[in-house]
PDB file of C-alpha atoms in Angstrom:
ATOM      1  CA  LYS A  68      14.837  13.528  -2.210  1.00  0.00           C
ATOM      2  CA  ALA A  69      12.906  11.780  -5.264  1.00  0.00           C
ATOM      3  CA  GLY A  70      10.311   9.374  -4.816  1.00  0.00           C
ATOM      4  CA  VAL A  71       9.652   5.836  -5.829  1.00  0.00           C
ATOM      5  CA  THR A  72       9.923   6.402  -9.296  1.00  0.00           C
ATOM      6  CA  GLN A  73       8.281   3.339 -11.889  1.00  0.00           C
ATOM      7  CA  THR A  74       8.434   2.791 -15.470  1.00  0.00           C
ATOM      8  CA  PRO A  75       7.086   2.937 -17.961  1.00  0.00           C
ATOM      9  CA  ARG A  76       3.791   4.845 -16.684  1.00  0.00           C
ATOM     10  CA  TYR A  77       1.206   3.020 -19.060  1.00  0.00           C
ATOM     11  CA  LEU A  78       2.218  -0.534 -21.031  1.00  0.00           C
ATOM     12  CA  ILE A  79      -0.207  -1.956 -23.785  1.00  0.00           C
ATOM     13  CA  LYS A  80       0.649  -5.638 -24.427  1.00  0.00           C
ATOM     14  CA  THR A  81      -0.911  -8.736 -26.282  1.00  0.00           C
ATOM     15  CA  ARG A  82      -1.678 -11.817 -24.541  1.00  0.00           C
ATOM     16  CA  GLY A  83       1.068 -14.867 -24.339  1.00  0.00           C
ATOM     17  CA  GLN A  84       3.871 -11.539 -24.162  1.00  0.00           C
ATOM     18  CA  GLN A  85       5.630 -11.030 -21.756  1.00  0.00           C
ATOM     19  CA  VAL A  86       6.804  -7.565 -19.438  1.00  0.00           C
ATOM     20  CA  THR A  87       9.444  -6.146 -17.588  1.00  0.00           C
ATOM     21  CA  LEU A  88       8.214  -3.484 -14.997  1.00  0.00           C
ATOM     22  CA  SER A  89      10.820  -1.108 -13.384  1.00  0.00           C
ATOM     23  CA  CYS A  90      11.068   0.217 -10.093  1.00  0.00           C
ATOM     24  CA  SER A  91      13.593   2.620  -8.590  1.00  0.00           C
ATOM     25  CA  PRO A  92      13.508   3.284  -4.876  1.00  0.00           C
ATOM     26  CA  ILE A  93      13.726   6.178  -2.456  1.00  0.00           C
ATOM     27  CA  SER A  94      17.459   6.681  -1.874  1.00  0.00           C
ATOM     28  CA  GLY A  95      18.610   4.684   0.746  1.00  0.00           C
ATOM     29  CA  HIS A  96      15.783   2.101   1.250  1.00  0.00           C
ATOM     30  CA  ARG A  97      16.502  -1.187   0.702  1.00  0.00           C
ATOM     31  CA  SER A  98      13.324  -2.728   0.681  1.00  0.00           C
ATOM     32  CA  VAL A  99      11.079  -2.910  -2.602  1.00  0.00           C
ATOM     33  CA  SER A 100       7.635  -4.731  -2.231  1.00  0.00           C
ATOM     34  CA  TRP A 101       4.862  -4.780  -5.255  1.00  0.00           C
ATOM     35  CA  TYR A 102       1.590  -4.689  -5.785  1.00  0.00           C
ATOM     36  CA  GLN A 103      -1.462  -5.459  -8.416  1.00  0.00           C
ATOM     37  CA  GLN A 104      -4.488  -3.245  -7.753  1.00  0.00           C
ATOM     38  CA  THR A 105      -7.707  -4.274  -9.793  1.00  0.00           C
ATOM     39  CA  PRO A 106     -11.148  -2.671  -9.960  1.00  0.00           C
ATOM     40  CA  GLY A 107     -12.222  -6.889  -8.743  1.00  0.00           C
ATOM     41  CA  GLN A 108     -10.039  -7.363  -6.280  1.00  0.00           C
ATOM     42  CA  GLY A 109      -8.082  -4.423  -5.001  1.00  0.00           C
ATOM     43  CA  LEU A 110      -4.378  -3.846  -3.680  1.00  0.00           C
ATOM     44  CA  GLN A 111      -2.879  -7.446  -3.480  1.00  0.00           C
ATOM     45  CA  PHE A 112       0.339  -7.905  -2.444  1.00  0.00           C
ATOM     46  CA  LEU A 113       3.148  -9.889  -4.674  1.00  0.00           C
ATOM     47  CA  PHE A 114       6.241  -9.514  -3.353  1.00  0.00           C
ATOM     48  CA  GLU A 115       9.149  -7.991  -1.170  1.00  0.00           C
ATOM     49  CA  TYR A 116      12.615  -8.313  -1.886  1.00  0.00           C
ATOM     50  CA  PHE A 117      15.194  -6.487   0.381  1.00  0.00           C
ATOM     51  CA  SER A 118      19.282  -6.554   0.125  1.00  0.00           C
ATOM     52  CA  GLU A 119      18.714  -8.292  -3.440  1.00  0.00           C
ATOM     53  CA  THR A 120      16.778 -11.796  -2.126  1.00  0.00           C
ATOM     54  CA  GLN A 121      13.038 -12.315  -1.551  1.00  0.00           C
ATOM     55  CA  ARG A 122      11.492 -11.676   1.903  1.00  0.00           C
ATOM     56  CA  ASN A 123       7.998 -12.468   1.137  1.00  0.00           C
ATOM     57  CA  LYS A 124       5.735 -13.621  -1.401  1.00  0.00           C
ATOM     58  CA  GLY A 125       1.864 -13.906  -1.897  1.00  0.00           C
ATOM     59  CA  ASN A 126      -0.355 -15.926  -3.992  1.00  0.00           C
ATOM     60  CA  PHE A 127       0.493 -15.447  -7.290  1.00  0.00           C
ATOM     61  CA  PRO A 128       1.327 -18.165 -10.149  1.00  0.00           C
ATOM     62  CA  GLY A 129       4.991 -18.708 -10.969  1.00  0.00           C
ATOM     63  CA  ARG A 130       4.542 -16.347 -14.496  1.00  0.00           C
ATOM     64  CA  PHE A 131       5.113 -13.175 -11.915  1.00  0.00           C
ATOM     65  CA  SER A 132       8.410 -12.714 -10.950  1.00  0.00           C
ATOM     66  CA  GLY A 133      10.924 -10.204  -9.402  1.00  0.00           C
ATOM     67  CA  ARG A 134      14.175  -9.441  -8.720  1.00  0.00           C
ATOM     68  CA  GLN A 135      16.358  -6.614  -7.197  1.00  0.00           C
ATOM     69  CA  PHE A 136      20.001  -5.467  -7.979  1.00  0.00           C
ATOM     70  CA  SER A 137      22.864  -4.655  -5.682  1.00  0.00           C
ATOM     71  CA  ASN A 138      21.595  -0.729  -6.139  1.00  0.00           C
ATOM     72  CA  SER A 139      17.935  -1.631  -4.548  1.00  0.00           C
ATOM     73  CA  ARG A 140      16.423  -0.999  -7.956  1.00  0.00           C
ATOM     74  CA  SER A 141      13.663  -4.052  -8.748  1.00  0.00           C
ATOM     75  CA  GLU A 142      11.967  -5.268 -11.883  1.00  0.00           C
ATOM     76  CA  MET A 143       9.154  -7.212 -11.824  1.00  0.00           C
ATOM     77  CA  ASN A 144       8.354  -9.861 -14.958  1.00  0.00           C
ATOM     78  CA  VAL A 145       5.475 -11.101 -16.067  1.00  0.00           C
ATOM     79  CA  SER A 146       5.328 -14.035 -18.374  1.00  0.00           C
ATOM     80  CA  THR A 147       2.992 -15.328 -20.937  1.00  0.00           C
ATOM     81  CA  LEU A 148       0.663 -12.561 -20.520  1.00  0.00           C
ATOM     82  CA  GLU A 149      -3.392 -13.495 -19.423  1.00  0.00           C
ATOM     83  CA  LEU A 150      -6.289 -10.609 -19.959  1.00  0.00           C
ATOM     84  CA  GLY A 151      -6.785 -10.940 -15.991  1.00  0.00           C
ATOM     85  CA  ASP A 152      -3.253  -9.528 -15.660  1.00  0.00           C
ATOM     86  CA  SER A 153      -4.528  -5.754 -16.417  1.00  0.00           C
ATOM     87  CA  ALA A 154      -3.937  -3.799 -14.042  1.00  0.00           C
ATOM     88  CA  LEU A 155      -2.004  -0.868 -11.967  1.00  0.00           C
ATOM     89  CA  TYR A 156       1.363  -2.648 -10.514  1.00  0.00           C
ATOM     90  CA  LEU A 157       2.337  -0.371  -7.891  1.00  0.00           C
ATOM     91  CA  CYS A 158       6.014  -0.753  -6.471  1.00  0.00           C
ATOM     92  CA  ALA A 159       6.529   0.643  -2.444  1.00  0.00           C
ATOM     93  CA  SER A 160       9.977   0.861  -0.934  1.00  0.00           C
ATOM     94  CA  SER A 161      10.860   1.343   3.041  1.00  0.00           C
ATOM     95  CA  PRO A 162      13.305   2.572   5.374  1.00  0.00           C
ATOM     96  CA  THR A 163      15.772  -0.079   6.763  1.00  0.00           C
ATOM     97  CA  GLY A 164      15.301   0.655  10.318  1.00  0.00           C
ATOM     98  CA  GLY A 165      13.831   2.703  13.318  1.00  0.00           C
ATOM     99  CA  PHE A 166      10.233   3.654  14.072  1.00  0.00           C
ATOM    100  CA  ALA A 167       9.725   4.476  10.083  1.00  0.00           C
ATOM    101  CA  LYS A 168      10.596   1.239   8.821  1.00  0.00           C
ATOM    102  CA  ASN A 169       7.307  -0.370   8.336  1.00  0.00           C
ATOM    103  CA  ILE A 170       5.566   2.843   6.471  1.00  0.00           C
ATOM    104  CA  GLN A 171       5.676   1.686   2.530  1.00  0.00           C
ATOM    105  CA  TYR A 172       6.476   5.022   0.255  1.00  0.00           C
ATOM    106  CA  PHE A 173       4.683   4.132  -3.366  1.00  0.00           C
ATOM    107  CA  GLY A 174       5.536   4.838  -6.531  1.00  0.00           C
ATOM    108  CA  ALA A 175       2.712   6.415  -8.968  1.00  0.00           C
ATOM    109  CA  GLY A 176       2.003   2.674 -10.589  1.00  0.00           C
ATOM    110  CA  THR A 177       2.596   1.327 -14.397  1.00  0.00           C
ATOM    111  CA  ARG A 178      -0.891   0.644 -15.891  1.00  0.00           C
ATOM    112  CA  LEU A 179      -0.712  -2.479 -17.910  1.00  0.00           C
ATOM    113  CA  SER A 180      -3.125  -3.374 -20.462  1.00  0.00           C
ATOM    114  CA  VAL A 181      -3.208  -6.628 -22.047  1.00  0.00           C
ATOM    115  CA  LEU A 182      -4.914  -7.229 -25.154  1.00  0.00           C
TER     116      LEU A 182
ATOM    117  CA  ASP B 293      -8.643 -11.865   4.356  1.00  0.00           C
ATOM    118  CA  ALA B 294      -7.778  -8.258   5.641  1.00  0.00           C
ATOM    119  CA  LYS B 295      -7.851  -8.269   9.607  1.00  0.00           C
ATOM    120  CA  THR B 296      -9.908  -5.085   9.146  1.00  0.00           C
ATOM    121  CA  THR B 297     -13.300  -3.936   8.813  1.00  0.00           C
ATOM    122  CA  GLN B 298     -13.566  -0.439   7.550  1.00  0.00           C
ATOM    123  CA  PRO B 299     -17.406   1.061   6.179  1.00  0.00           C
ATOM    124  CA  THR B 300     -17.231   0.923   1.979  1.00  0.00           C
ATOM    125  CA  SER B 301     -17.879   4.583   1.782  1.00  0.00           C
ATOM    126  CA  MET B 302     -18.411   7.772   3.822  1.00  0.00           C
ATOM    127  CA  ASP B 303     -19.360  11.860   2.788  1.00  0.00           C
ATOM    128  CA  CYS B 304     -18.282  14.403   4.883  1.00  0.00           C
ATOM    129  CA  ALA B 305     -18.497  18.421   4.307  1.00  0.00           C
ATOM    130  CA  GLU B 306     -15.795  20.643   3.391  1.00  0.00           C
ATOM    131  CA  GLY B 307     -14.120  22.107   6.309  1.00  0.00           C
ATOM    132  CA  ARG B 308     -15.470  20.133   8.864  1.00  0.00           C
ATOM    133  CA  ALA B 309     -13.532  16.980  10.708  1.00  0.00           C
ATOM    134  CA  ALA B 310     -13.494  13.427   8.913  1.00  0.00           C
ATOM    135  CA  ASN B 311     -13.780  10.339  10.984  1.00  0.00           C
ATOM    136  CA  LEU B 312     -13.119   7.378   9.832  1.00  0.00           C
ATOM    137  CA  PRO B 313     -13.509   4.051  11.624  1.00  0.00           C
ATOM    138  CA  CYS B 314     -11.744   0.939  11.575  1.00  0.00           C
ATOM    139  CA  ASN B 315     -12.670  -2.185  13.100  1.00  0.00           C
ATOM    140  CA  HIS B 316      -9.502  -4.867  13.955  1.00  0.00           C
ATOM    141  CA  SER B 317     -10.654  -7.043  17.035  1.00  0.00           C
ATOM    142  CA  THR B 318      -8.384  -9.643  16.233  1.00  0.00           C
ATOM    143  CA  ILE B 319      -5.059  -7.465  16.401  1.00  0.00           C
ATOM    144  CA  SER B 320      -2.349  -8.821  18.141  1.00  0.00           C
ATOM    145  CA  GLY B 321      -0.415  -6.920  20.818  1.00  0.00           C
ATOM    146  CA  ASN B 322       2.687  -6.321  18.529  1.00  0.00           C
ATOM    147  CA  GLU B 323       0.499  -5.353  16.147  1.00  0.00           C
ATOM    148  CA  TYR B 324       0.471  -1.611  14.896  1.00  0.00           C
ATOM    149  CA  VAL B 325      -2.374   0.121  12.799  1.00  0.00           C
ATOM    150  CA  TYR B 326      -1.352   1.887   9.642  1.00  0.00           C
ATOM    151  CA  TRP B 327      -3.860   4.275   7.565  1.00  0.00           C
ATOM    152  CA  TYR B 328      -2.840   4.651   4.130  1.00  0.00           C
ATOM    153  CA  ARG B 329      -4.955   6.921   1.602  1.00  0.00           C
ATOM    154  CA  GLN B 330      -4.973   6.794  -2.435  1.00  0.00           C
ATOM    155  CA  ILE B 331      -6.223   9.624  -4.355  1.00  0.00           C
ATOM    156  CA  HIS B 332      -7.236   8.471  -8.040  1.00  0.00           C
ATOM    157  CA  SER B 333      -4.887   7.327 -10.308  1.00  0.00           C
ATOM    158  CA  GLN B 334      -1.782   7.588  -7.653  1.00  0.00           C
ATOM    159  CA  GLY B 335       0.150   5.561  -5.480  1.00  0.00           C
ATOM    160  CA  PRO B 336      -1.474   5.200  -2.082  1.00  0.00           C
ATOM    161  CA  GLN B 337       0.121   7.385   0.463  1.00  0.00           C
ATOM    162  CA  TYR B 338       1.119   7.260   4.336  1.00  0.00           C
ATOM    163  CA  ILE B 339      -0.780   9.264   6.215  1.00  0.00           C
ATOM    164  CA  ILE B 340       0.229   8.069  10.244  1.00  0.00           C
ATOM    165  CA  HIS B 341       0.580   4.415  12.442  1.00  0.00           C
ATOM    166  CA  GLY B 342       0.619   3.866  15.975  1.00  0.00           C
ATOM    167  CA  LEU B 343       0.522   0.937  18.193  1.00  0.00           C
ATOM    168  CA  LYS B 344      -1.630   1.928  21.236  1.00  0.00           C
ATOM    169  CA  ASN B 345      -1.007   5.845  22.177  1.00  0.00           C
ATOM    170  CA  ASN B 346      -3.069   8.499  20.296  1.00  0.00           C
ATOM    171  CA  GLU B 347      -0.847   9.813  17.530  1.00  0.00           C
ATOM    172  CA  THR B 348      -0.768  13.370  15.424  1.00  0.00           C
ATOM    173  CA  ASN B 349       1.156  14.418  12.677  1.00  0.00           C
ATOM    174  CA  GLU B 350       0.442  17.371  10.392  1.00  0.00           C
ATOM    175  CA  MET B 351      -1.718  15.395   8.235  1.00  0.00           C
ATOM    176  CA  ALA B 352      -4.484  13.533  10.567  1.00  0.00           C
ATOM    177  CA  SER B 353      -5.141  12.313  13.928  1.00  0.00           C
ATOM    178  CA  LEU B 354      -5.055   8.486  15.526  1.00  0.00           C
ATOM    179  CA  ILE B 355      -7.419   7.192  18.158  1.00  0.00           C
ATOM    180  CA  ILE B 356      -6.735   3.991  19.210  1.00  0.00           C
ATOM    181  CA  THR B 357      -9.636   2.394  21.736  1.00  0.00           C
ATOM    182  CA  GLU B 358      -7.879   1.137  24.749  1.00  0.00           C
ATOM    183  CA  ASP B 359      -8.377  -2.488  24.076  1.00  0.00           C
ATOM    184  CA  ARG B 360      -6.746  -1.847  20.592  1.00  0.00           C
ATOM    185  CA  LYS B 361      -9.886  -3.573  19.004  1.00  0.00           C
ATOM    186  CA  SER B 362     -10.774  -0.319  16.743  1.00  0.00           C
ATOM    187  CA  SER B 363      -9.665   2.890  15.570  1.00  0.00           C
ATOM    188  CA  THR B 364     -10.371   6.138  14.254  1.00  0.00           C
ATOM    189  CA  LEU B 365      -8.384   8.070  11.988  1.00  0.00           C
ATOM    190  CA  ILE B 366      -9.601  12.051  12.130  1.00  0.00           C
ATOM    191  CA  LEU B 367      -9.414  14.562   9.480  1.00  0.00           C
ATOM    192  CA  PRO B 368      -9.713  18.141  11.028  1.00  0.00           C
ATOM    193  CA  HIS B 369     -10.457  20.089   8.463  1.00  0.00           C
ATOM    194  CA  ALA B 370     -11.347  17.816   5.453  1.00  0.00           C
ATOM    195  CA  THR B 371     -10.977  19.456   1.677  1.00  0.00           C
ATOM    196  CA  LEU B 372     -12.045  18.547  -1.384  1.00  0.00           C
ATOM    197  CA  ARG B 373      -8.629  17.088  -1.963  1.00  0.00           C
ATOM    198  CA  ASP B 374      -9.162  14.594   0.616  1.00  0.00           C
ATOM    199  CA  THR B 375     -11.046  12.746  -1.196  1.00  0.00           C
ATOM    200  CA  ALA B 376      -9.750   9.660  -1.699  1.00  0.00           C
ATOM    201  CA  VAL B 377      -9.877   5.840  -0.238  1.00  0.00           C
ATOM    202  CA  TYR B 378      -8.505   5.290   3.052  1.00  0.00           C
ATOM    203  CA  TYR B 379      -7.596   2.010   3.891  1.00  0.00           C
ATOM    204  CA  CYS B 380      -6.506   0.853   7.160  1.00  0.00           C
ATOM    205  CA  ILE B 381      -4.558  -1.686   7.840  1.00  0.00           C
ATOM    206  CA  VAL B 382      -2.404  -3.833  10.360  1.00  0.00           C
ATOM    207  CA  ARG B 383       0.858  -5.509  10.506  1.00  0.00           C
ATOM    208  CA  VAL B 384       3.671  -6.298  12.715  1.00  0.00           C
ATOM    209  CA  ASP B 385       7.654  -6.100  12.559  1.00  0.00           C
ATOM    210  CA  ARG B 386       8.425  -6.336   8.818  1.00  0.00           C
ATOM    211  CA  ASN B 387      11.555  -8.514   9.449  1.00  0.00           C
ATOM    212  CA  ARG B 388       9.253 -11.269  10.396  1.00  0.00           C
ATOM    213  CA  ASP B 389       7.556 -13.173   7.379  1.00  0.00           C
ATOM    214  CA  ASP B 390       4.483 -10.731   7.151  1.00  0.00           C
ATOM    215  CA  LYS B 391       2.361 -10.081   4.342  1.00  0.00           C
ATOM    216  CA  ILE B 392       0.946  -6.543   4.300  1.00  0.00           C
ATOM    217  CA  ILE B 393      -3.084  -7.080   3.256  1.00  0.00           C
ATOM    218  CA  PHE B 394      -4.713  -3.937   1.714  1.00  0.00           C
ATOM    219  CA  GLY B 395      -8.759  -4.526   2.383  1.00  0.00           C
ATOM    220  CA  LYS B 396     -11.226  -2.630   0.451  1.00  0.00           C
ATOM    221  CA  GLY B 397     -10.948   0.926   2.467  1.00  0.00           C
ATOM    222  CA  THR B 398     -13.374   3.626   3.392  1.00  0.00           C
ATOM    223  CA  ARG B 399     -14.041   5.893  -0.173  1.00  0.00           C
ATOM    224  CA  LEU B 400     -14.348   9.326   1.450  1.00  0.00           C
ATOM    225  CA  HIS B 401     -16.468  12.158  -0.467  1.00  0.00           C
ATOM    226  CA  ILE B 402     -15.490  15.534   0.887  1.00  0.00           C
ATOM    227  CA  LEU B 403     -19.261  17.323  -0.085  1.00  0.00           C
ATOM    228  CA  PRO B 404     -18.742  21.348  -1.193  1.00  0.00           C
TER     229      PRO B 404
END
């Protein structure tokens, strides 16, 4: 099976712009979670989608949003970019059920630089 | 805040067993212990998880104390490729309203 695919791998934006990141989960996985990773704050949970519905949300401002499509692919959007949004954005997918249902499989991430 | 406490960094000689401790003194009866690692510039990788019994797979062993307040991840024969940040997290069934909280992890250096 192919792993979790995130595109693009690298992105450079300027303050005030908006950005959309894409994540294709492992085939058959319906849960997709997003994380932000920075040197100062570490790995922080953004939100989780399951069957096109947001099931869980972290403590991030409303500028951060996401959605999930019927094929389980997910996108996250950041509007009005700030310098502090520079980070590695990671996507993870999980199986639907069974003993392995809480295991998260991560993509390689999208590194966003805001200038 | 993270529900786990781990040492900031550890060293281990190549070929020796690496034992990474994790304290989770407030763990609930229905919370599992999960271990992930993150090699530089890659996404985290699942290693192993368990509830109360010791677990072993092709990558590592997980030893959970009887009171479940702490656990140890064991990499039996560490190699240079095991140099990474290791995260210990606890969480309940994901169908509940539950946020995954990663702490700072342990930076493991495998020394040649």
